[in-house]
């Protein structure tokens, strides 16, 4: 009787372990892991929005994030806004060499939004972001 109980418990345990491993492997392969995760989908860099559980283009991800905070404060331009008028956590899309990068004013200076928010490191290599400090 004891042997039969042991075998039943062992089989139940192994079934649970294998089912939970299969579930997590299947579910993570199809959806994003965390807010701001970047993946190449159909040849285009896309970012995961955890709140709405959807992939957006990088630009749409930035806009979505900024809209959730009231919008991009200073719009888009080659020229940075006047320093004396900028406030902590203001946002701005800097235009460099035909690309853009979302910037956030943080601790008295402009930083890439990704450097403040710590989304996927791929943001720092996207569009104009690698060149904002050149």
Coordinates of N, CA and C in Angstrom, one line a residue:
X1 N 0.8 -1.2 0.0 CA 0.0 0.0 0.0 C 0.9 1.3 0.0
X2 N 1.9 1.3 0.8 CA 2.8 2.4 0.9 C 3.5 2.6 -0.4
X3 N 3.9 1.6 -1.1 CA 4.6 1.7 -2.4 C 3.6 2.3 -3.4
X4 N 2.4 1.9 -3.4 CA 1.4 2.4 -4.3 C 1.1 3.9 -4.1
X5 N 1.1 4.3 -2.8 CA 0.9 5.8 -2.5 C 2.1 6.5 -3.0
X6 N 3.3 6.0 -2.8 CA 4.6 6.6 -3.2 C 4.6 6.8 -4.8
X7 N 4.2 5.8 -5.5 CA 4.2 5.8 -7.0 C 3.1 6.9 -7.4
X8 N 2.0 6.9 -6.8 CA 0.9 7.9 -7.2 C 1.4 9.3 -6.9
X9 N 2.0 9.5 -5.8 CA 2.5 10.9 -5.5 C 3.6 11.3 -6.4
X10 N 4.5 10.4 -6.7 CA 5.6 10.6 -7.7 C 5.1 11.0 -9.1
X11 N 4.1 10.2 -9.5 CA 3.6 10.5 -10.9 C 2.8 11.8 -10.9
X12 N 2.1 12.1 -9.8 CA 1.4 13.4 -9.8 C 2.4 14.5 -9.8
X13 N 3.4 14.4 -9.0 CA 4.4 15.5 -8.9 C 5.1 15.7 -10.3
X14 N 5.5 14.6 -10.9 CA 6.2 14.7 -12.2 C 5.3 15.3 -13.3
X15 N 4.0 15.0 -13.2 CA 3.1 15.5 -14.2 C 2.9 17.0 -14.0
X16 N 2.9 17.5 -12.7 CA 2.8 18.9 -12.4 C 4.0 19.7 -12.9
X17 N 5.2 19.1 -12.6 CA 6.4 19.7 -13.0 C 6.5 19.9 -14.5
X18 N 6.2 18.8 -15.3 CA 6.3 18.9 -16.7 C 5.2 19.8 -17.3
X19 N 4.0 19.8 -16.7 CA 3.0 20.7 -17.3 C 3.3 22.1 -17.0
X20 N 3.8 22.5 -15.8 CA 4.1 23.9 -15.6 C 5.3 24.3 -16.4
X21 N 6.3 23.5 -16.7 CA 7.4 23.9 -17.5 C 6.9 24.1 -19.0
X22 N 6.1 23.2 -19.4 CA 5.6 23.4 -20.8 C 4.8 24.7 -20.9
X23 N 4.0 25.0 -19.9 CA 3.1 26.2 -20.0 C 4.0 27.4 -20.0
X24 N 5.0 27.5 -19.1 CA 5.8 28.7 -19.1 C 6.6 28.9 -20.4
X25 N 7.1 27.8 -21.0 CA 7.8 27.9 -22.2 C 6.9 28.4 -23.4
X26 N 5.7 27.8 -23.5 CA 4.8 28.3 -24.5 C 4.4 29.7 -24.3
X27 N 4.0 30.1 -23.1 CA 3.5 31.4 -22.9 C 4.5 32.5 -23.1
X28 N 5.8 32.3 -22.7 CA 6.8 33.3 -22.9 C 7.2 33.5 -24.3
X29 N 7.1 32.4 -25.1 CA 7.5 32.5 -26.5 C 6.6 33.4 -27.3
X30 N 5.3 33.6 -26.9 CA 4.4 34.3 -27.7 C 4.1 35.8 -27.2
X31 N 4.4 36.1 -26.0 CA 4.1 37.5 -25.5 C 5.4 38.1 -24.9
X32 N 5.4 39.4 -24.7 CA 6.5 40.1 -24.2 C 6.7 39.7 -22.7
X33 N 7.9 39.9 -22.3 CA 8.3 39.6 -20.9 C 8.0 40.8 -20.0
X34 N 8.4 42.0 -20.4 CA 8.3 43.2 -19.5 C 8.1 44.4 -20.4
X35 N 7.6 45.4 -19.8 CA 7.4 46.7 -20.4 C 8.7 47.2 -21.1
X36 N 8.6 47.5 -22.3 CA 9.8 48.1 -23.0 C 10.7 47.0 -23.6
X37 N 10.3 45.8 -23.6 CA 11.1 44.7 -24.2 C 11.1 44.9 -25.7
X38 N 12.2 44.8 -26.4 CA 12.2 45.0 -27.9 C 12.4 43.6 -28.5
X39 N 11.7 43.4 -29.6 CA 11.8 42.2 -30.4 C 11.7 42.6 -31.9
X40 N 12.4 41.8 -32.8 CA 12.2 42.0 -34.2 C 11.0 41.2 -34.7
X41 N 10.0 41.9 -35.1 CA 8.8 41.2 -35.6 C 8.6 41.6 -37.1
X42 N 8.6 40.7 -38.0 CA 8.4 40.9 -39.4 C 9.4 41.9 -39.9
X43 N 10.7 41.8 -39.4 CA 11.7 42.7 -39.8 C 11.7 44.1 -39.2
X44 N 10.9 44.4 -38.3 CA 10.8 45.7 -37.7 C 10.9 45.6 -36.2
X45 N 11.7 46.6 -35.6 CA 11.9 46.6 -34.1 C 10.5 47.1 -33.5
X46 N 10.1 46.2 -32.6 CA 8.8 46.5 -31.9 C 9.1 46.4 -30.4
X47 N 8.3 47.2 -29.6 CA 8.4 47.3 -28.2 C 7.1 46.8 -27.5
X48 N 7.3 46.0 -26.5 CA 6.1 45.5 -25.7 C 5.6 46.5 -24.7
X49 N 4.3 46.7 -24.8 CA 3.6 47.5 -23.8 C 2.9 46.6 -22.9
X50 N 3.4 46.5 -21.7 CA 2.8 45.5 -20.7 C 1.4 45.8 -20.3
X51 N 1.1 47.1 -20.2 CA -0.3 47.5 -19.7 C -1.4 47.0 -20.7
X52 N -1.1 47.2 -22.0 CA -2.1 46.8 -23.0 C -1.8 45.4 -23.7
X53 N -0.7 44.8 -23.3 CA -0.3 43.5 -23.8 C -0.2 43.5 -25.4
X54 N 0.5 44.5 -25.9 CA 0.6 44.6 -27.4 C 2.0 45.1 -27.8
X55 N 2.4 44.8 -29.0 CA 3.7 45.2 -29.5 C 3.4 46.5 -30.3
X56 N 4.2 47.5 -30.1 CA 4.1 48.8 -30.9 C 5.5 49.1 -31.5
X57 N 5.5 49.9 -32.6 CA 6.7 50.4 -33.1 C 7.4 51.2 -32.0
X58 N 8.7 51.3 -32.1 CA 9.5 52.1 -31.1 C 8.9 53.5 -31.0
X59 N 8.6 54.2 -32.1 CA 8.1 55.5 -32.0 C 6.7 55.5 -31.3
X60 N 5.8 54.6 -31.7 CA 4.5 54.5 -31.0 C 4.6 54.1 -29.6
X61 N 5.6 53.3 -29.2 CA 5.9 53.0 -27.8 C 6.2 54.3 -27.0
X62 N 7.1 55.1 -27.6 CA 7.5 56.4 -27.0 C 6.3 57.3 -26.8
X63 N 5.5 57.4 -27.9 CA 4.3 58.3 -27.9 C 3.3 57.8 -26.8
X64 N 3.1 56.5 -26.8 CA 2.2 55.9 -25.9 C 2.6 56.2 -24.4
X65 N 3.9 56.0 -24.2 CA 4.4 56.2 -22.8 C 4.3 57.7 -22.4
X66 N 4.6 58.6 -23.4 CA 4.5 60.0 -23.1 C 3.1 60.4 -22.9
X67 N 2.2 59.9 -23.8 CA 0.8 60.3 -23.7 C 0.2 59.9 -22.3
X68 N 0.7 58.8 -21.7 CA 0.3 58.4 -20.4 C 0.7 59.3 -19.3
X69 N 1.6 60.2 -19.7 CA 2.1 61.2 -18.7 C 1.7 62.6 -19.1
X70 N 0.9 62.8 -20.1 CA 0.4 64.1 -20.5 C 1.0 64.5 -21.8
X71 N 1.7 63.7 -22.5 CA 2.2 64.0 -23.8 C 3.7 64.4 -23.8
X72 N 4.3 64.6 -25.0 CA 5.7 65.0 -25.2 C 5.7 66.5 -24.9
X73 N 6.4 66.9 -23.9 CA 6.4 68.3 -23.4 C 6.9 69.3 -24.4
X74 N 8.0 69.0 -25.1 CA 8.6 69.9 -26.0 C 8.6 69.6 -27.5
X75 N 7.8 68.6 -27.8 CA 7.7 68.2 -29.2 C 8.9 67.6 -29.8
X76 N 9.2 67.9 -31.1 CA 10.3 67.3 -31.8 C 11.1 68.4 -32.5
X77 N 12.4 68.4 -32.4 CA 13.2 69.4 -33.1 C 14.7 69.0 -33.0
X78 N 15.5 69.7 -33.9 CA 17.0 69.5 -33.8 C 17.6 70.2 -32.7
X79 N 16.9 71.3 -32.2 CA 17.4 72.1 -31.2 C 16.7 71.8 -29.8
X80 N 17.6 71.7 -28.8 CA 17.0 71.4 -27.5 C 16.3 72.6 -27.0
X81 N 15.2 72.4 -26.1 CA 14.5 73.6 -25.6 C 15.4 74.4 -24.7
X82 N 15.0 75.7 -24.5 CA 15.8 76.6 -23.6 C 15.9 76.0 -22.2
X83 N 17.2 75.8 -21.8 CA 17.5 75.2 -20.5 C 16.7 75.8 -19.3
X84 N 16.6 77.1 -19.3 CA 16.0 77.7 -18.1 C 14.4 77.5 -18.1
X85 N 13.9 77.0 -19.2 CA 12.4 76.8 -19.2 C 12.0 75.3 -19.0
X86 N 13.0 74.5 -19.0 CA 12.8 73.0 -18.9 C 12.6 72.6 -17.4
X87 N 11.6 71.7 -17.2 CA 11.3 71.2 -15.8 C 11.7 69.7 -15.7
X88 N 11.9 69.3 -14.5 CA 12.2 67.9 -14.2 C 11.2 67.0 -14.9
X89 N 11.6 65.9 -15.6 CA 10.7 64.9 -16.2 C 10.1 65.4 -17.5
X90 N 10.4 66.6 -18.0 CA 9.9 67.0 -19.3 C 10.5 66.1 -20.4
X91 N 9.8 66.0 -21.5 CA 10.2 65.1 -22.5 C 10.4 65.8 -23.8
X92 N 11.2 65.2 -24.8 CA 11.5 65.9 -26.0 C 12.0 64.9 -27.0
X93 N 11.6 65.0 -28.2 CA 12.1 64.1 -29.3 C 13.2 64.9 -30.0
X94 N 14.4 64.5 -29.8 CA 15.5 65.2 -30.5 C 15.7 64.5 -31.9
X95 N 15.9 65.4 -32.9 CA 16.0 64.9 -34.3 C 17.5 65.1 -34.7
X96 N 18.1 63.9 -35.1 CA 19.5 63.9 -35.5 C 19.6 63.0 -36.7
X97 N 20.3 63.5 -37.8 CA 20.6 62.7 -39.0 C 19.3 61.9 -39.5
X98 N 18.2 62.5 -39.5 CA 17.0 61.9 -40.0 C 16.3 60.9 -39.1
X99 N 16.8 60.8 -37.8 CA 16.2 59.9 -36.9 C 15.8 60.7 -35.6
X100 N 15.2 60.0 -34.7 CA 14.7 60.7 -33.5 C 15.1 59.8 -32.3
X101 N 15.1 60.5 -31.1 CA 15.3 59.8 -29.8 C 14.5 60.5 -28.8
X102 N 13.8 59.7 -28.0 CA 13.0 60.3 -26.9 C 14.0 60.7 -25.7
X103 N 14.0 61.9 -25.3 CA 14.8 62.4 -24.2 C 13.9 62.8 -23.1
X104 N 14.5 62.7 -21.9 CA 13.8 63.1 -20.7 C 14.7 63.9 -19.8
X105 N 14.2 65.0 -19.3 CA 15.0 65.9 -18.5 C 15.0 65.3 -17.1
X106 N 16.2 64.9 -16.6 CA 16.3 64.1 -15.4 C 17.5 64.6 -14.6
X107 N 17.3 65.0 -13.4 CA 18.4 65.5 -12.5 C 19.3 66.6 -13.2
X108 N 18.6 67.6 -13.7 CA 19.2 68.8 -14.3 C 19.9 68.6 -15.6
X109 N 19.6 67.6 -16.4 CA 20.1 67.5 -17.7 C 19.3 66.5 -18.6
X110 N 19.4 66.7 -19.9 CA 18.7 65.8 -20.8 C 19.4 64.4 -20.8
X111 N 18.6 63.4 -20.8 CA 19.1 62.0 -20.9 C 18.2 61.3 -21.8
X112 N 18.7 60.2 -22.4 CA 17.8 59.3 -23.2 C 16.7 58.8 -22.2
X113 N 15.5 58.8 -22.7 CA 14.4 58.2 -21.8 C 14.8 56.8 -21.3
X114 N 15.4 56.0 -22.2 CA 15.8 54.7 -21.8 C 16.8 54.7 -20.6
X115 N 17.6 55.7 -20.6 CA 18.6 55.7 -19.5 C 17.9 56.0 -18.2
X116 N 16.8 56.7 -18.2 CA 16.0 57.0 -17.0 C 15.1 55.8 -16.7
X117 N 14.4 55.3 -17.7 CA 13.3 54.3 -17.5 C 13.8 52.9 -17.5
X118 N 15.0 52.6 -18.0 CA 15.6 51.3 -18.1 C 14.7 50.3 -18.8
X119 N 14.3 50.7 -20.0 CA 13.6 49.7 -20.9 C 14.7 48.8 -21.5
X120 N 14.4 48.1 -22.5 CA 15.4 47.3 -23.2 C 16.6 48.1 -23.7
X121 N 17.8 47.5 -23.5 CA 19.0 48.3 -24.0 C 19.0 48.6 -25.5
X122 N 18.2 47.8 -26.2 CA 18.1 48.1 -27.7 C 17.6 49.5 -28.0
X123 N 16.9 50.2 -27.1 CA 16.5 51.5 -27.4 C 17.7 52.4 -27.6
X124 N 18.8 52.2 -26.9 CA 20.0 53.1 -27.0 C 20.7 52.9 -28.3
X125 N 20.3 51.9 -29.1 CA 20.9 51.6 -30.4 C 19.9 52.0 -31.5
X126 N 18.7 52.5 -31.2 CA 17.7 52.7 -32.2 C 17.7 54.1 -32.7
X127 N 17.6 54.3 -34.0 CA 17.4 55.6 -34.7 C 18.5 56.5 -34.3
X128 N 18.2 57.7 -33.7 CA 19.2 58.7 -33.4 C 19.8 58.5 -32.0
X129 N 19.2 57.6 -31.2 CA 19.7 57.4 -29.8 C 21.2 57.2 -29.6
X130 N 21.9 56.5 -30.5 CA 23.3 56.3 -30.3 C 24.1 57.6 -30.5
X131 N 23.5 58.6 -31.1 CA 24.2 59.8 -31.5 C 23.9 61.1 -30.7
X132 N 23.0 61.0 -29.7 CA 22.5 62.2 -29.0 C 23.6 62.9 -28.2
X133 N 24.7 62.2 -27.9 CA 25.7 62.8 -27.1 C 27.0 63.1 -27.9
X134 N 26.9 62.9 -29.2 CA 28.1 63.2 -30.1 C 28.4 64.6 -30.2

